[in-house]
PDB file of C-alpha atoms in Angstrom:
ATOM      1  CA  MET I   3     -15.526  43.401   5.976  1.00 58.00           C
ATOM      2  CA  THR I   4     -16.644  39.833   5.486  1.00 85.00           C
ATOM      3  CA  ASP I   5     -14.750  37.828   2.930  1.00 95.00           C
ATOM      4  CA  LYS I   6     -15.092  34.094   2.364  1.00 97.00           C
ATOM      5  CA  ILE I   7     -12.181  31.971   1.235  1.00 97.00           C
ATOM      6  CA  THR I   8     -12.474  28.301   0.333  1.00 98.00           C
ATOM      7  CA  LEU I   9      -9.284  26.247   0.284  1.00 98.00           C
ATOM      8  CA  ASP I  10      -8.840  22.531  -0.316  1.00 97.00           C
ATOM      9  CA  PHE I  11      -8.538  21.921   3.452  1.00 98.00           C
ATOM     10  CA  CYS I  12     -10.825  24.559   5.035  1.00 98.00           C
ATOM     11  CA  LYS I  13     -13.269  27.446   4.730  1.00 98.00           C
ATOM     12  CA  ILE I  14     -12.364  30.860   6.131  1.00 98.00           C
ATOM     13  CA  HIS I  15     -14.611  33.796   6.967  1.00 98.00           C
ATOM     14  CA  ILE I  16     -12.776  37.082   7.472  1.00 98.00           C
ATOM     15  CA  TYR I  17     -14.300  39.819   9.635  1.00 97.00           C
ATOM     16  CA  GLU I  18     -12.997  43.176  10.843  1.00 95.00           C
ATOM     17  CA  ASN I  19     -10.931  41.846  13.755  1.00 96.00           C
ATOM     18  CA  TYR I  20     -11.200  38.061  13.632  1.00 98.00           C
ATOM     19  CA  MET I  21     -11.217  35.116  11.269  1.00 98.00           C
ATOM     20  CA  VAL I  22     -13.343  31.978  11.599  1.00 98.00           C
ATOM     21  CA  VAL I  23     -11.781  28.840  10.143  1.00 98.00           C
ATOM     22  CA  THR I  24     -13.663  25.569   9.628  1.00 98.00           C
ATOM     23  CA  VAL I  25     -11.263  22.764   8.749  1.00 98.00           C
ATOM     24  CA  ASN I  26     -12.506  19.853   6.633  1.00 98.00           C
ATOM     25  CA  THR I  27     -13.013  16.391   8.122  1.00 97.00           C
ATOM     26  CA  GLY I  28      -9.943  14.171   8.352  1.00 96.00           C
ATOM     27  CA  VAL I  29      -7.337  16.878   7.707  1.00 97.00           C
ATOM     28  CA  ASN I  30      -4.092  16.926   9.705  1.00 96.00           C
ATOM     29  CA  ILE I  31      -3.069  20.582  10.010  1.00 96.00           C
ATOM     30  CA  THR I  32       0.668  20.820   9.323  1.00 96.00           C
ATOM     31  CA  SER I  33       3.203  23.647   9.044  1.00 94.00           C
ATOM     32  CA  GLU I  34       2.349  23.931   5.338  1.00 96.00           C
ATOM     33  CA  HIS I  35      -1.336  24.561   6.109  1.00 97.00           C
ATOM     34  CA  ASN I  36      -0.321  26.979   8.843  1.00 96.00           C
ATOM     35  CA  GLU I  37       1.826  28.970   6.388  1.00 96.00           C
ATOM     36  CA  ILE I  38      -1.171  29.410   4.099  1.00 97.00           C
ATOM     37  CA  LEU I  39      -3.364  30.543   7.007  1.00 96.00           C
ATOM     38  CA  THR I  40      -0.637  32.908   8.242  1.00 96.00           C
ATOM     39  CA  ASP I  41      -0.333  34.469   4.770  1.00 96.00           C
ATOM     40  CA  ILE I  42      -4.094  35.059   4.704  1.00 97.00           C
ATOM     41  CA  ALA I  43      -3.953  36.631   8.169  1.00 96.00           C
ATOM     42  CA  ASP I  44      -1.076  38.877   6.998  1.00 96.00           C
ATOM     43  CA  THR I  45      -3.110  39.964   3.993  1.00 96.00           C
ATOM     44  CA  TYR I  46      -6.234  40.907   5.960  1.00 97.00           C
ATOM     45  CA  PHE I  47      -4.839  41.968   9.339  1.00 97.00           C
ATOM     46  CA  LYS I  48      -1.493  43.610   8.479  1.00 93.00           C
ATOM     47  CA  ASN I  49      -0.339  45.399  11.664  1.00 90.00           C
ATOM     48  CA  LYS I  50      -3.841  45.103  13.132  1.00 96.00           C
ATOM     49  CA  PRO I  51      -4.778  42.990  16.174  1.00 97.00           C
ATOM     50  CA  PHE I  52      -6.951  39.965  15.387  1.00 98.00           C
ATOM     51  CA  VAL I  53      -8.269  36.712  16.848  1.00 98.00           C
ATOM     52  CA  TYR I  54      -8.175  33.303  15.159  1.00 98.00           C
ATOM     53  CA  ILE I  55     -11.351  31.297  15.808  1.00 98.00           C
ATOM     54  CA  THR I  56     -11.367  27.645  14.824  1.00 97.00           C
ATOM     55  CA  HIS I  57     -14.939  26.362  14.516  1.00 97.00           C
ATOM     56  CA  ARG I  58     -14.503  22.648  15.105  1.00 96.00           C
ATOM     57  CA  ILE I  59     -17.585  21.246  13.460  1.00 96.00           C
ATOM     58  CA  ASN I  60     -15.535  18.500  11.794  1.00 95.00           C
ATOM     59  CA  SER I  61     -13.032  16.035  13.224  1.00 93.00           C
ATOM     60  CA  TYR I  62      -9.408  16.817  12.346  1.00 93.00           C
ATOM     61  CA  SER I  63      -5.985  16.920  13.975  1.00 92.00           C
ATOM     62  CA  VAL I  64      -3.284  19.548  14.445  1.00 93.00           C
ATOM     63  CA  ASP I  65       0.455  18.969  14.558  1.00 92.00           C
ATOM     64  CA  PRO I  66       1.424  20.663  17.868  1.00 88.00           C
ATOM     65  CA  ALA I  67       4.548  22.131  16.202  1.00 89.00           C
ATOM     66  CA  VAL I  68       2.176  24.454  14.338  1.00 94.00           C
ATOM     67  CA  TYR I  69       1.513  26.366  17.558  1.00 93.00           C
ATOM     68  CA  LYS I  70       5.181  27.299  17.950  1.00 91.00           C
ATOM     69  CA  GLU I  71       4.963  29.131  14.610  1.00 92.00           C
ATOM     70  CA  THR I  72       1.528  30.572  15.357  1.00 94.00           C
ATOM     71  CA  SER I  73       2.868  32.041  18.616  1.00 94.00           C
ATOM     72  CA  LYS I  74       5.241  34.197  16.526  1.00 92.00           C
ATOM     73  CA  ILE I  75       2.403  36.130  14.838  1.00 94.00           C
ATOM     74  CA  ASN I  76       2.780  39.488  16.600  1.00 94.00           C
ATOM     75  CA  ASN I  77      -0.677  40.868  15.896  1.00 96.00           C
ATOM     76  CA  LEU I  78      -2.486  37.638  16.853  1.00 97.00           C
ATOM     77  CA  VAL I  79      -3.974  38.647  20.210  1.00 98.00           C
ATOM     78  CA  GLY I  80      -6.092  35.556  20.835  1.00 98.00           C
ATOM     79  CA  PHE I  81      -6.926  32.072  19.646  1.00 97.00           C
ATOM     80  CA  CYS I  82     -10.072  30.129  20.394  1.00 97.00           C
ATOM     81  CA  VAL I  83     -11.691  26.809  19.714  1.00 97.00           C
ATOM     82  CA  VAL I  84     -15.453  26.478  19.335  1.00 98.00           C
ATOM     83  CA  SER I  85     -16.906  23.012  19.828  1.00 97.00           C
ATOM     84  CA  LYS I  86     -19.522  21.146  21.809  1.00 95.00           C
ATOM     85  CA  ASN I  87     -17.626  17.883  21.277  1.00 94.00           C
ATOM     86  CA  TYR I  88     -15.852  16.546  24.366  1.00 94.00           C
ATOM     87  CA  MET I  89     -12.951  15.042  22.382  1.00 92.00           C
ATOM     88  CA  ALA I  90     -12.349  18.276  20.458  1.00 92.00           C
ATOM     89  CA  LYS I  91     -12.344  20.225  23.731  1.00 94.00           C
ATOM     90  CA  SER I  92      -9.932  17.746  25.314  1.00 93.00           C
ATOM     91  CA  ALA I  93      -7.580  18.064  22.341  1.00 92.00           C
ATOM     92  CA  ALA I  94      -7.838  21.867  22.613  1.00 94.00           C
ATOM     93  CA  GLN I  95      -6.803  21.703  26.293  1.00 95.00           C
ATOM     94  CA  VAL I  96      -3.584  19.968  25.212  1.00 93.00           C
ATOM     95  CA  GLU I  97      -3.053  22.341  22.254  1.00 92.00           C
ATOM     96  CA  LYS I  98      -3.384  25.267  24.667  1.00 93.00           C
ATOM     97  CA  LEU I  99      -0.079  24.207  26.269  1.00 94.00           C
ATOM     98  CA  PHE I 100       1.783  24.843  22.997  1.00 93.00           C
ATOM     99  CA  LEU I 101       0.516  28.352  22.207  1.00 95.00           C
ATOM    100  CA  ASN I 102       1.942  31.454  23.881  1.00 94.00           C
ATOM    101  CA  LYS I 103      -1.162  33.561  23.294  1.00 96.00           C
ATOM    102  CA  PRO I 104      -4.504  33.901  25.081  1.00 97.00           C
ATOM    103  CA  PHE I 105      -6.371  30.677  24.225  1.00 97.00           C
ATOM    104  CA  GLU I 106     -10.037  30.070  25.047  1.00 97.00           C
ATOM    105  CA  ILE I 107     -12.482  27.238  24.439  1.00 98.00           C
ATOM    106  CA  PHE I 108     -16.173  27.971  23.841  1.00 98.00           C
ATOM    107  CA  ASP I 109     -19.341  25.979  23.183  1.00 97.00           C
ATOM    108  CA  ALA I 110     -20.841  28.551  20.820  1.00 97.00           C
ATOM    109  CA  LEU I 111     -19.500  30.723  18.028  1.00 98.00           C
ATOM    110  CA  THR I 112     -21.329  33.759  19.439  1.00 98.00           C
ATOM    111  CA  GLU I 113     -19.328  33.463  22.688  1.00 98.00           C
ATOM    112  CA  ALA I 114     -16.057  33.277  20.736  1.00 98.00           C
ATOM    113  CA  ILE I 115     -16.987  36.347  18.687  1.00 98.00           C
ATOM    114  CA  GLU I 116     -17.839  38.331  21.838  1.00 98.00           C
ATOM    115  CA  TRP I 117     -14.469  37.358  23.315  1.00 98.00           C
ATOM    116  CA  ALA I 118     -12.684  38.299  20.065  1.00 98.00           C
ATOM    117  CA  GLN I 119     -14.357  41.714  20.098  1.00 97.00           C
ATOM    118  CA  SER I 120     -13.292  42.287  23.719  1.00 97.00           C
ATOM    119  CA  VAL I 121      -9.610  41.352  23.263  1.00 97.00           C
ATOM    120  CA  THR I 122      -9.126  43.366  20.059  1.00 96.00           C
ATOM    121  CA  LYS I 123     -10.420  46.668  21.484  1.00 89.00           C
TER     122      LYS I 123
END
C-alpha cells in the first residue's frame, strides 16, 4: 500500500507499516495538526503497529505538548526524524524527551525505513 495525501501543512506517504510525513516550511505543528495526523494514522493503521517518520527537509517547529498526545497512540511503535541538518537534529534531541515511544534520528530516509521495518515485525 502506498497512498499519498497532501494537506495544507504537509505531504504524507502511507506504506504498509509506516508513514512518511514532510511538513511544509514555516509551519508550527500544534495539537490541531496532530489530531489530523492521528486520524490519518487511525484510518490506515487501525490496530496495526506502525512507525511515524518525519522527513525534515523543510524548517518548521513542533509544540512539545503534541508529543504527550502522540505518546497515547497505542499502536505507534516508533517515531523517527530524518535530517542532515544540525539544527533539526538538535531540536529532535529535545523533542525526544517528550515522547514515551522509541525515538530515533537518522541522516537518510533509507535508514529510517529499515528501522521501521525492524520494529514493526
